[in-house]
């Protein structure tokens, strides 16, 4: 009776032998699958010819901490060699409930962007031309501006809370992979999977690369300690998400530089007000698209991590 699924894909595999599993047991690996019902010898000797990987940085990660000597992944010749568990391993953490909260808040953020688009369309209709700005229309415009401010406030609060909880979820995903689920040669530690979001310029690239790694490394078919997952590619969904997110950010930044801050109320003309609102509509549209992709990504990574935990005998969520 086998205790794991056959490895899928063409990734490198460890040779047959006795190996520690992420939950602290010793099991026989026959080259394609685990045999959890086999009895280990009294003292399992290392498998001859299998190189060990020195433990640098945090357990399960292929690099020392950022800023330490030797920062960077191991040489490509080391990929595919079995990496035994090194040091104490963290227990598996349930992330499904947290992911549900992150997704719910993301839905609120997307809904607020949709409401902002509708309010801006209404405001644009009230600013059809300079001559149409009667006192009644100005009063209506004041009401529309107040509604836009309320939507913006709710959006800002939801985005802030969602951002914090997303980073908590992100940290737990990476910790589960490297310290509980036996994924070897991870480039990003739990700390830096979060920290890269706050490093100027690097945060335009690194967070997306770390999300790619979380997706590919969470494959349930990859035996612990192997590096075949590094040959896989993340789905295009992650690139679409990042592209829409960056487009929304850049559109919003351009609006702020070109047309000023709407909250200041200082605009040289009605046409500039209209340009600001149209730019906001475009920016919100990109953010809505990014939000939809984000929902699918969080659900996908969460499900993949849970499935890997199930295959390794750590229970289901």
GROMACS .gro file of C-alpha atoms in nm, residues 58-266:
model
  209
   58UNK     CA    1   1.597   2.921   0.692
   59UNK     CA    2   1.518   2.550   0.662
   60UNK     CA    3   1.382   2.451   0.325
   61UNK     CA    4   1.501   2.761   0.142
   62UNK     CA    5   1.773   2.767  -0.120
   63UNK     CA    6   1.936   3.088  -0.003
   64UNK     CA    7   2.050   3.260   0.315
   65UNK     CA    8   1.855   3.561   0.433
   66UNK     CA    9   1.859   3.869   0.214
   67UNK     CA   10   2.166   4.079   0.277
   68UNK     CA   11   2.368   3.787   0.415
   69UNK     CA   12   2.683   3.659   0.243
   70UNK     CA   13   2.608   3.417  -0.035
   71UNK     CA   14   2.257   3.548  -0.098
   72UNK     CA   15   2.102   3.378  -0.399
   73UNK     CA   16   1.977   3.033  -0.499
   74UNK     CA   17   2.215   2.735  -0.506
   75UNK     CA   18   2.394   2.641  -0.825
   76UNK     CA   19   2.181   2.467  -1.083
   77UNK     CA   20   2.388   2.152  -1.042
   78UNK     CA   21   2.238   2.115  -0.694
   79UNK     CA   22   1.878   2.123  -0.815
   80UNK     CA   23   1.719   1.781  -0.809
   81UNK     CA   24   1.947   1.643  -0.534
   82UNK     CA   25   1.756   1.532  -0.227
   83UNK     CA   26   1.756   1.790   0.048
   84UNK     CA   27   1.687   1.635   0.389
   85UNK     CA   28   1.494   1.816   0.657
   86UNK     CA   29   1.726   2.057   0.836
   87UNK     CA   30   1.665   2.183   1.187
   88UNK     CA   31   1.325   2.213   1.356
   89UNK     CA   32   1.027   2.218   1.121
   90UNK     CA   33   0.727   2.444   1.174
   91UNK     CA   34   0.386   2.278   1.210
   92UNK     CA   35   0.142   2.297   0.923
   93UNK     CA   36  -0.088   2.601   0.952
   94UNK     CA   37  -0.446   2.604   0.830
   95UNK     CA   38  -0.477   2.894   0.583
   96UNK     CA   39  -0.819   2.830   0.434
   97UNK     CA   40  -1.019   3.045   0.677
   98UNK     CA   41  -0.776   3.334   0.641
   99UNK     CA   42  -0.789   3.301   0.263
  100UNK     CA   43  -1.169   3.323   0.279
  101UNK     CA   44  -1.150   3.652   0.468
  102UNK     CA   45  -0.894   3.788   0.221
  103UNK     CA   46  -1.121   3.694  -0.068
  104UNK     CA   47  -1.428   3.850   0.097
  105UNK     CA   48  -1.244   4.178   0.150
  106UNK     CA   49  -1.117   4.167  -0.207
  107UNK     CA   50  -1.479   4.141  -0.325
  108UNK     CA   51  -1.558   4.456  -0.124
  109UNK     CA   52  -1.262   4.636  -0.282
  110UNK     CA   53  -1.375   4.533  -0.631
  111UNK     CA   54  -1.732   4.643  -0.554
  112UNK     CA   55  -1.607   4.983  -0.431
  113UNK     CA   56  -1.411   5.032  -0.752
  114UNK     CA   57  -1.727   4.951  -0.946
  115UNK     CA   58  -1.924   5.202  -0.738
  116UNK     CA   59  -1.651   5.462  -0.796
  117UNK     CA   60  -1.686   5.415  -1.171
  118UNK     CA   61  -2.063   5.469  -1.154
  119UNK     CA   62  -2.023   5.781  -0.939
  120UNK     CA   63  -1.760   5.923  -1.175
  121UNK     CA   64  -1.987   5.861  -1.474
  122UNK     CA   65  -2.263   6.049  -1.291
  123UNK     CA   66  -2.026   6.336  -1.212
  124UNK     CA   67  -1.914   6.349  -1.574
  125UNK     CA   68  -2.277   6.386  -1.685
  126UNK     CA   69  -2.308   6.686  -1.453
  127UNK     CA   70  -2.000   6.844  -1.612
  128UNK     CA   71  -2.108   6.818  -1.974
  129UNK     CA   72  -1.984   7.170  -2.048
  130UNK     CA   73  -1.903   7.499  -1.873
  131UNK     CA   74  -2.229   7.665  -1.968
  132UNK     CA   75  -2.444   7.397  -1.808
  133UNK     CA   76  -2.315   7.460  -1.455
  134UNK     CA   77  -2.632   7.610  -1.305
  135UNK     CA   78  -2.675   7.646  -0.931
  136UNK     CA   79  -2.904   7.342  -0.920
  137UNK     CA   80  -2.651   7.136  -1.108
  138UNK     CA   81  -2.371   7.254  -0.881
  139UNK     CA   82  -2.574   7.143  -0.578
  140UNK     CA   83  -2.621   6.803  -0.739
  141UNK     CA   84  -2.251   6.791  -0.817
  142UNK     CA   85  -2.172   6.861  -0.452
  143UNK     CA   86  -2.386   6.563  -0.356
  144UNK     CA   87  -2.208   6.347  -0.612
  145UNK     CA   88  -1.873   6.459  -0.476
  146UNK     CA   89  -1.982   6.368  -0.123
  147UNK     CA   90  -2.089   6.023  -0.241
  148UNK     CA   91  -1.755   5.981  -0.418
  149UNK     CA   92  -1.577   6.069  -0.093
  150UNK     CA   93  -1.777   5.806   0.100
  151UNK     CA   94  -1.700   5.540  -0.161
  152UNK     CA   95  -1.334   5.637  -0.150
  153UNK     CA   96  -1.327   5.609   0.230
  154UNK     CA   97  -1.482   5.261   0.230
  155UNK     CA   98  -1.248   5.158  -0.051
  156UNK     CA   99  -0.943   5.281   0.137
  157UNK     CA  100  -1.036   5.103   0.461
  158UNK     CA  101  -1.120   4.775   0.285
  159UNK     CA  102  -0.798   4.792   0.083
  160UNK     CA  103  -0.589   4.856   0.395
  161UNK     CA  104  -0.738   4.569   0.598
  162UNK     CA  105  -0.728   4.337   0.299
  163UNK     CA  106  -0.365   4.425   0.233
  164UNK     CA  107  -0.259   4.344   0.590
  165UNK     CA  108  -0.445   4.011   0.596
  166UNK     CA  109  -0.316   3.920   0.250
  167UNK     CA  110   0.042   3.964   0.371
  168UNK     CA  111  -0.031   3.745   0.674
  169UNK     CA  112  -0.175   3.481   0.440
  170UNK     CA  113   0.126   3.519   0.210
  171UNK     CA  114   0.371   3.464   0.497
  172UNK     CA  115   0.187   3.151   0.612
  173UNK     CA  116   0.180   3.007   0.260
  174UNK     CA  117   0.557   3.039   0.225
  175UNK     CA  118   0.621   2.905   0.574
  176UNK     CA  119   0.397   2.606   0.512
  177UNK     CA  120   0.578   2.526   0.189
  178UNK     CA  121   0.933   2.552   0.320
  179UNK     CA  122   0.899   2.447   0.682
  180UNK     CA  123   0.601   2.209   0.698
  181UNK     CA  124   0.543   2.061   0.353
  182UNK     CA  125   0.903   1.975   0.265
  183UNK     CA  126   0.949   2.198  -0.041
  184UNK     CA  127   1.323   2.239  -0.107
  185UNK     CA  128   1.517   2.512  -0.288
  186UNK     CA  129   1.266   2.791  -0.234
  187UNK     CA  130   1.415   3.125  -0.331
  188UNK     CA  131   1.189   3.338  -0.110
  189UNK     CA  132   1.171   3.308   0.268
  190UNK     CA  133   0.842   3.384   0.446
  191UNK     CA  134   0.979   3.720   0.556
  192UNK     CA  135   1.090   3.828   0.212
  193UNK     CA  136   0.774   3.706   0.042
  194UNK     CA  137   0.619   3.992   0.243
  195UNK     CA  138   0.914   4.229   0.266
  196UNK     CA  139   0.961   4.273  -0.109
  197UNK     CA  140   0.628   4.457  -0.126
  198UNK     CA  141   0.790   4.745   0.065
  199UNK     CA  142   1.119   4.778  -0.124
  200UNK     CA  143   1.098   5.063  -0.380
  201UNK     CA  144   1.142   4.960  -0.744
  202UNK     CA  145   1.200   4.596  -0.646
  203UNK     CA  146   0.833   4.584  -0.549
  204UNK     CA  147   0.748   4.622  -0.917
  205UNK     CA  148   0.891   4.274  -0.986
  206UNK     CA  149   0.979   4.069  -0.679
  207UNK     CA  150   0.633   4.018  -0.524
  208UNK     CA  151   0.504   3.873  -0.848
  209UNK     CA  152   0.803   3.638  -0.876
  210UNK     CA  153   0.741   3.522  -0.520
  211UNK     CA  154   0.374   3.454  -0.605
  212UNK     CA  155   0.489   3.251  -0.906
  213UNK     CA  156   0.705   3.044  -0.673
  214UNK     CA  157   0.419   2.988  -0.428
  215UNK     CA  158   0.204   2.854  -0.710
  216UNK     CA  159   0.459   2.621  -0.868
  217UNK     CA  160   0.611   2.499  -0.539
  218UNK     CA  161   0.273   2.398  -0.398
  219UNK     CA  162   0.232   2.108  -0.641
  220UNK     CA  163   0.101   1.802  -0.458
  221UNK     CA  164   0.282   1.566  -0.696
  222UNK     CA  165   0.634   1.681  -0.601
  223UNK     CA  166   0.802   1.458  -0.337
  224UNK     CA  167   0.960   1.643  -0.044
  225UNK     CA  168   1.321   1.746  -0.094
  226UNK     CA  169   1.320   1.744  -0.474
  227UNK     CA  170   1.348   2.034  -0.717
  228UNK     CA  171   1.129   1.929  -1.008
  229UNK     CA  172   0.882   2.205  -0.925
  230UNK     CA  173   1.141   2.462  -1.036
  231UNK     CA  174   1.099   2.343  -1.395
  232UNK     CA  175   0.730   2.428  -1.392
  233UNK     CA  176   0.585   2.763  -1.492
  234UNK     CA  177   0.310   2.959  -1.322
  235UNK     CA  178  -0.012   2.996  -1.523
  236UNK     CA  179  -0.072   3.313  -1.730
  237UNK     CA  180  -0.334   3.418  -1.474
  238UNK     CA  181  -0.059   3.552  -1.247
  239UNK     CA  182   0.087   3.765  -1.526
  240UNK     CA  183  -0.257   3.904  -1.611
  241UNK     CA  184  -0.314   3.988  -1.244
  242UNK     CA  185   0.018   4.168  -1.211
  243UNK     CA  186  -0.024   4.350  -1.542
  244UNK     CA  187  -0.368   4.482  -1.448
  245UNK     CA  188  -0.246   4.579  -1.101
  246UNK     CA  189   0.050   4.774  -1.237
  247UNK     CA  190  -0.166   4.938  -1.505
  248UNK     CA  191  -0.414   5.056  -1.242
  249UNK     CA  192  -0.135   5.190  -1.024
  250UNK     CA  193   0.039   5.372  -1.309
  251UNK     CA  194  -0.288   5.518  -1.437
  252UNK     CA  195  -0.368   5.653  -1.091
  253UNK     CA  196  -0.017   5.795  -1.051
  254UNK     CA  197  -0.039   5.965  -1.391
  255UNK     CA  198  -0.372   6.124  -1.299
  256UNK     CA  199  -0.228   6.261  -0.977
  257UNK     CA  200   0.072   6.414  -1.153
  258UNK     CA  201  -0.108   6.546  -1.462
  259UNK     CA  202  -0.434   6.672  -1.313
  260UNK     CA  203  -0.368   6.724  -0.946
  261UNK     CA  204  -0.545   6.589  -0.639
  262UNK     CA  205  -0.923   6.592  -0.663
  263UNK     CA  206  -0.948   6.651  -0.287
  264UNK     CA  207  -0.766   6.984  -0.319
  265UNK     CA  208  -1.039   7.128  -0.539
  266UNK     CA  209  -0.781   7.327  -0.736
   0.00000   0.00000   0.00000
